[in-house]
PDB file of C-alpha atoms in Angstrom:
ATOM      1  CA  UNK A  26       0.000   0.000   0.000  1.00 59.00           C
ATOM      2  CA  UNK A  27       1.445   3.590  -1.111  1.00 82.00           C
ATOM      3  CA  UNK A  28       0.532   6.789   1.449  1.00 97.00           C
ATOM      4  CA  UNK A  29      -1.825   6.711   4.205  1.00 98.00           C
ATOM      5  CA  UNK A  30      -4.547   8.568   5.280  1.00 99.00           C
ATOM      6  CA  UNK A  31      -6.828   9.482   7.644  1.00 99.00           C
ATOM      7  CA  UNK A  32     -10.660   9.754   7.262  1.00 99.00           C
ATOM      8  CA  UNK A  33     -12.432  11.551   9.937  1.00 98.00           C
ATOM      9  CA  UNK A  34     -16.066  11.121   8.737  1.00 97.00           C
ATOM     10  CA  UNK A  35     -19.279  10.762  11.238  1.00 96.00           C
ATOM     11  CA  UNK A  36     -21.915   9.586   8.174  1.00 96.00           C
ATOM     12  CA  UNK A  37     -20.927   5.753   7.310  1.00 97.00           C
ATOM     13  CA  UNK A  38     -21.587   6.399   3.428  1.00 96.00           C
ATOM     14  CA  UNK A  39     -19.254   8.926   3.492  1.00 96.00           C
ATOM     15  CA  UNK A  40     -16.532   6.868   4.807  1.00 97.00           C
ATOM     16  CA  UNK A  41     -17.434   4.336   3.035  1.00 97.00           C
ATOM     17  CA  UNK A  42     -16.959   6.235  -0.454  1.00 97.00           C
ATOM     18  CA  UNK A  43     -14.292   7.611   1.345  1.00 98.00           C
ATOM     19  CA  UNK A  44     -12.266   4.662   2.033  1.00 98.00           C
ATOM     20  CA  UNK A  45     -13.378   2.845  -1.360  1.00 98.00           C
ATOM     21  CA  UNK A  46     -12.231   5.943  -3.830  1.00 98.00           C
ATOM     22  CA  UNK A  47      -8.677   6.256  -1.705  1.00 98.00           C
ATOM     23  CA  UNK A  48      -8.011   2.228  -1.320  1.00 98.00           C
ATOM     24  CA  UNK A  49      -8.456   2.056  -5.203  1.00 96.00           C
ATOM     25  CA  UNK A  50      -6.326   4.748  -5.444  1.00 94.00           C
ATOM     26  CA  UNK A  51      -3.818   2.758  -3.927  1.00 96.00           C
ATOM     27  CA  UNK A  52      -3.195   4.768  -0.582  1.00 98.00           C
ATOM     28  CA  UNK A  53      -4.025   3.087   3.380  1.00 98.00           C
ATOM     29  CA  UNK A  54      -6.910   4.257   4.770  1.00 98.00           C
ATOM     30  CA  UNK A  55      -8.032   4.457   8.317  1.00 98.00           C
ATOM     31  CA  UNK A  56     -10.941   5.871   9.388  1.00 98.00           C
ATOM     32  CA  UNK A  57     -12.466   6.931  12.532  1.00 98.00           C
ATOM     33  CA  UNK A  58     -16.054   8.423  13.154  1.00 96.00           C
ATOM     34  CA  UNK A  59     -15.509  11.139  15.701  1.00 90.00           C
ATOM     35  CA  UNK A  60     -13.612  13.832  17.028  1.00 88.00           C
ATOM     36  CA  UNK A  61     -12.301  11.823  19.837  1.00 88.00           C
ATOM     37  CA  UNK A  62     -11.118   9.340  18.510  1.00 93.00           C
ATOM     38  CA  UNK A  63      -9.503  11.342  16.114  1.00 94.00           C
ATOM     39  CA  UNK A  64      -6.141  12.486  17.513  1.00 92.00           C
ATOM     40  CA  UNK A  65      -5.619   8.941  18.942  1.00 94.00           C
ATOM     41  CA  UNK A  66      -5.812   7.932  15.188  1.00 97.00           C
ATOM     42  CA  UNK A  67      -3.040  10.273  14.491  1.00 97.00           C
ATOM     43  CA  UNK A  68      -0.807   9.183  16.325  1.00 95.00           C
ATOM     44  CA  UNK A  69      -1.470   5.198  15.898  1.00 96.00           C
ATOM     45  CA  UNK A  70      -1.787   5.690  12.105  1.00 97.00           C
ATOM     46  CA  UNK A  71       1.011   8.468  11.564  1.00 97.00           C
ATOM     47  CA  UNK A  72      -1.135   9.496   8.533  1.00 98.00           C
ATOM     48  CA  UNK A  73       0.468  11.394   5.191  1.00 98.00           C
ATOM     49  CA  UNK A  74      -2.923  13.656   5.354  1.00 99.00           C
ATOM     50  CA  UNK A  75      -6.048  13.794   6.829  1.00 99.00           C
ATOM     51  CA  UNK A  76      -9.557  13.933   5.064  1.00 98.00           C
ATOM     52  CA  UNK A  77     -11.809  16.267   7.561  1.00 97.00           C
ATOM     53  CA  UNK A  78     -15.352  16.564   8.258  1.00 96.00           C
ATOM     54  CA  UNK A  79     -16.252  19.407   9.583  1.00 94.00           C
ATOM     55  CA  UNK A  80     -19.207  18.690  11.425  1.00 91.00           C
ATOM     56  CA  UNK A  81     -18.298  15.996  13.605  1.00 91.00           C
ATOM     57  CA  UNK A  82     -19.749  15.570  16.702  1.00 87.00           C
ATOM     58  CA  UNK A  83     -18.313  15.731  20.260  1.00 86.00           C
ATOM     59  CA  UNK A  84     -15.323  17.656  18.758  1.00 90.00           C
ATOM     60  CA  UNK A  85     -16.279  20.141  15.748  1.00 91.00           C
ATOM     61  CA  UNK A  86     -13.890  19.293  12.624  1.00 93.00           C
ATOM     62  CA  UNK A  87     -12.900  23.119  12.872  1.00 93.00           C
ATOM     63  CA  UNK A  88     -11.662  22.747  16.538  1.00 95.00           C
ATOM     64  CA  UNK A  89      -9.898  19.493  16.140  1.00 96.00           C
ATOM     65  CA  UNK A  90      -7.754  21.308  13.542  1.00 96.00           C
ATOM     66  CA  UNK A  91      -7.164  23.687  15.334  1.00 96.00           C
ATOM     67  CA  UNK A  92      -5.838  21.518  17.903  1.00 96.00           C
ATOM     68  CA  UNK A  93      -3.479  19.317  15.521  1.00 96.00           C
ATOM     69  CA  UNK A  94      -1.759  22.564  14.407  1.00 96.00           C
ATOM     70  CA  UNK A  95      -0.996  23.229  18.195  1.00 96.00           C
ATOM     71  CA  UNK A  96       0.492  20.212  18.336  1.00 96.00           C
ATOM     72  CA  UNK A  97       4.386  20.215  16.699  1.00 96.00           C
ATOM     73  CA  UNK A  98       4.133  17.148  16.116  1.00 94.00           C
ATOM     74  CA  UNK A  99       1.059  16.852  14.373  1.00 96.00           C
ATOM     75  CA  UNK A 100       0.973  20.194  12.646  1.00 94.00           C
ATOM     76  CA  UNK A 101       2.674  19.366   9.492  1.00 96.00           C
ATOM     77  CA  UNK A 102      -0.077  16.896   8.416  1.00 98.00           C
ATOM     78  CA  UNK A 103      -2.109  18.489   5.743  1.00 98.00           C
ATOM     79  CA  UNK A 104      -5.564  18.337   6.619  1.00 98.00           C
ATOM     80  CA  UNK A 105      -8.142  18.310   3.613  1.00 98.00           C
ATOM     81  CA  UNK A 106     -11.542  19.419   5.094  1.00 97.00           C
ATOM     82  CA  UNK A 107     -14.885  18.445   3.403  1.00 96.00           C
ATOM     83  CA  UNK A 108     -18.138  19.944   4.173  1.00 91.00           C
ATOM     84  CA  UNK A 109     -22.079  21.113   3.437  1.00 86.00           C
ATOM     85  CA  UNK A 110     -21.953  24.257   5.229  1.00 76.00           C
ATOM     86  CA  UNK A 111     -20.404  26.150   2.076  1.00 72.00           C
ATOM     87  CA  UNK A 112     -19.874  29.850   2.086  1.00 75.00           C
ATOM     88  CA  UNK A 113     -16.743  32.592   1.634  1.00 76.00           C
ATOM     89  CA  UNK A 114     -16.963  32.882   5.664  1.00 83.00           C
ATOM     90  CA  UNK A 115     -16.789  29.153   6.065  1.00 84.00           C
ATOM     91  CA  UNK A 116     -14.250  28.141   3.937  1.00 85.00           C
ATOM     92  CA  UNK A 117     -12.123  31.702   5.394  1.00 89.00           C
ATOM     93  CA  UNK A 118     -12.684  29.880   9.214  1.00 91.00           C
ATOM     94  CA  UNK A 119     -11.283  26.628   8.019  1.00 92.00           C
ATOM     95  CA  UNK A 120      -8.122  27.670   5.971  1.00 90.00           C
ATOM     96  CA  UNK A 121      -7.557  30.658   8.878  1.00 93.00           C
ATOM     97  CA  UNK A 122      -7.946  27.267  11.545  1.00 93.00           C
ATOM     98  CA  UNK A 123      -5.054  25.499   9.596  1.00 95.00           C
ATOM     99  CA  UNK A 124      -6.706  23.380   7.248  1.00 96.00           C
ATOM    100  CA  UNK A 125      -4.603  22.810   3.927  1.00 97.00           C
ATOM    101  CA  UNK A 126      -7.017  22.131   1.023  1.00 95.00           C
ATOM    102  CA  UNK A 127     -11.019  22.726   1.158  1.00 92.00           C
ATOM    103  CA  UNK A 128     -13.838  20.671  -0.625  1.00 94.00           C
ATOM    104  CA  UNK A 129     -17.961  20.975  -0.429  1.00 92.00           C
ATOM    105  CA  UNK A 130     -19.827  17.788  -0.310  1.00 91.00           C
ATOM    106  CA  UNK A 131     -20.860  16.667  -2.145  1.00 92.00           C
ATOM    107  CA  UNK A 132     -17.412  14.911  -3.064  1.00 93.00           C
ATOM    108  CA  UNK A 133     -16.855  13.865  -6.939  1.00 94.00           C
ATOM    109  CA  UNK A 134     -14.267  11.417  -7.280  1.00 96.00           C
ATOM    110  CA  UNK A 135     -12.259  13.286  -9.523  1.00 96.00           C
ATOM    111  CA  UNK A 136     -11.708  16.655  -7.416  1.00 95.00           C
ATOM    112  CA  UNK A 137     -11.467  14.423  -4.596  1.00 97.00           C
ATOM    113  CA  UNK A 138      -8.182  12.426  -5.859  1.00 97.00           C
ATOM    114  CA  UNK A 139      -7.046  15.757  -7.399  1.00 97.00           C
ATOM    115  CA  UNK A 140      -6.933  17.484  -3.989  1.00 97.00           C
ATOM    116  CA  UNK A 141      -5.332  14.517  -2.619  1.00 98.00           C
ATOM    117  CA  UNK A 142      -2.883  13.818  -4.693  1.00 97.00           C
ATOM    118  CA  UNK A 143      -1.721  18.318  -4.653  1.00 97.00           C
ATOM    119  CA  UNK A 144      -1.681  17.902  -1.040  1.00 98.00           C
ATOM    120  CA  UNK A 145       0.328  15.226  -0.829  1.00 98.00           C
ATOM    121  CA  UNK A 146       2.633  16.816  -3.560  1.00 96.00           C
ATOM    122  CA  UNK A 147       3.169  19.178  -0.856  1.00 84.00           C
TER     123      UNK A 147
END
């Protein structure tokens, strides 16, 4: 298996597409469905980047970013957040949080792998 990455993703579907776009892609996937399990993930998985909700619950997407940049040695993860909540203030609160690449949902596979593969391109 090639790079790994993280799917933090409440809705099962999503992860499901998720995980089944990225494995035929070729990278590892993990996936968790909250928050809180989350940073535990990180640092089992040691992902290459992280696909984001950003409404999760128990720990918003936006505030677990924000935490994983406060962490040195988390921070230099890119984090690609995904949500439904679209709008110029939205997307401003999740780059300005520390997220590295920014998609609405719904996903299409092709933007999807696109963003994936730029981030990890660095």
């Amino acid at each position: 298996m090639g790079r790994r990455i993280l799917v933090v993703e409440d809705d099962l579907l999503n992860r499901m597409f998720y995980s089944a776009v990225l494995e035929s892609g070729g990278y590892a996937v993990e996936t968790v469905a909250d928050g809180d399990l989350a940073i535990e993930a990180v640092r089992k998985f040691s992902p290459d980047l992280i696909v984001m909700d950003i409404q999760l619950p128990n720990v918003s997407g936006l505030d677990l970013i924000e935490i994983l940049q406060a962490d040195p040695e988390l921070k230099a993860i890119p984090i690609l957040a995904v949500t439904a909540f679209v709008g110029k203030g939205e997307e401003r609160r999740i780059r300005q949080a520390g997220a590295s690449g920014f998609l609405a949902k719904p996903v299409s596979i092709k933007p999807f792998l696109a963003a994936i593969e730029a981030l990890l391109a660095g």
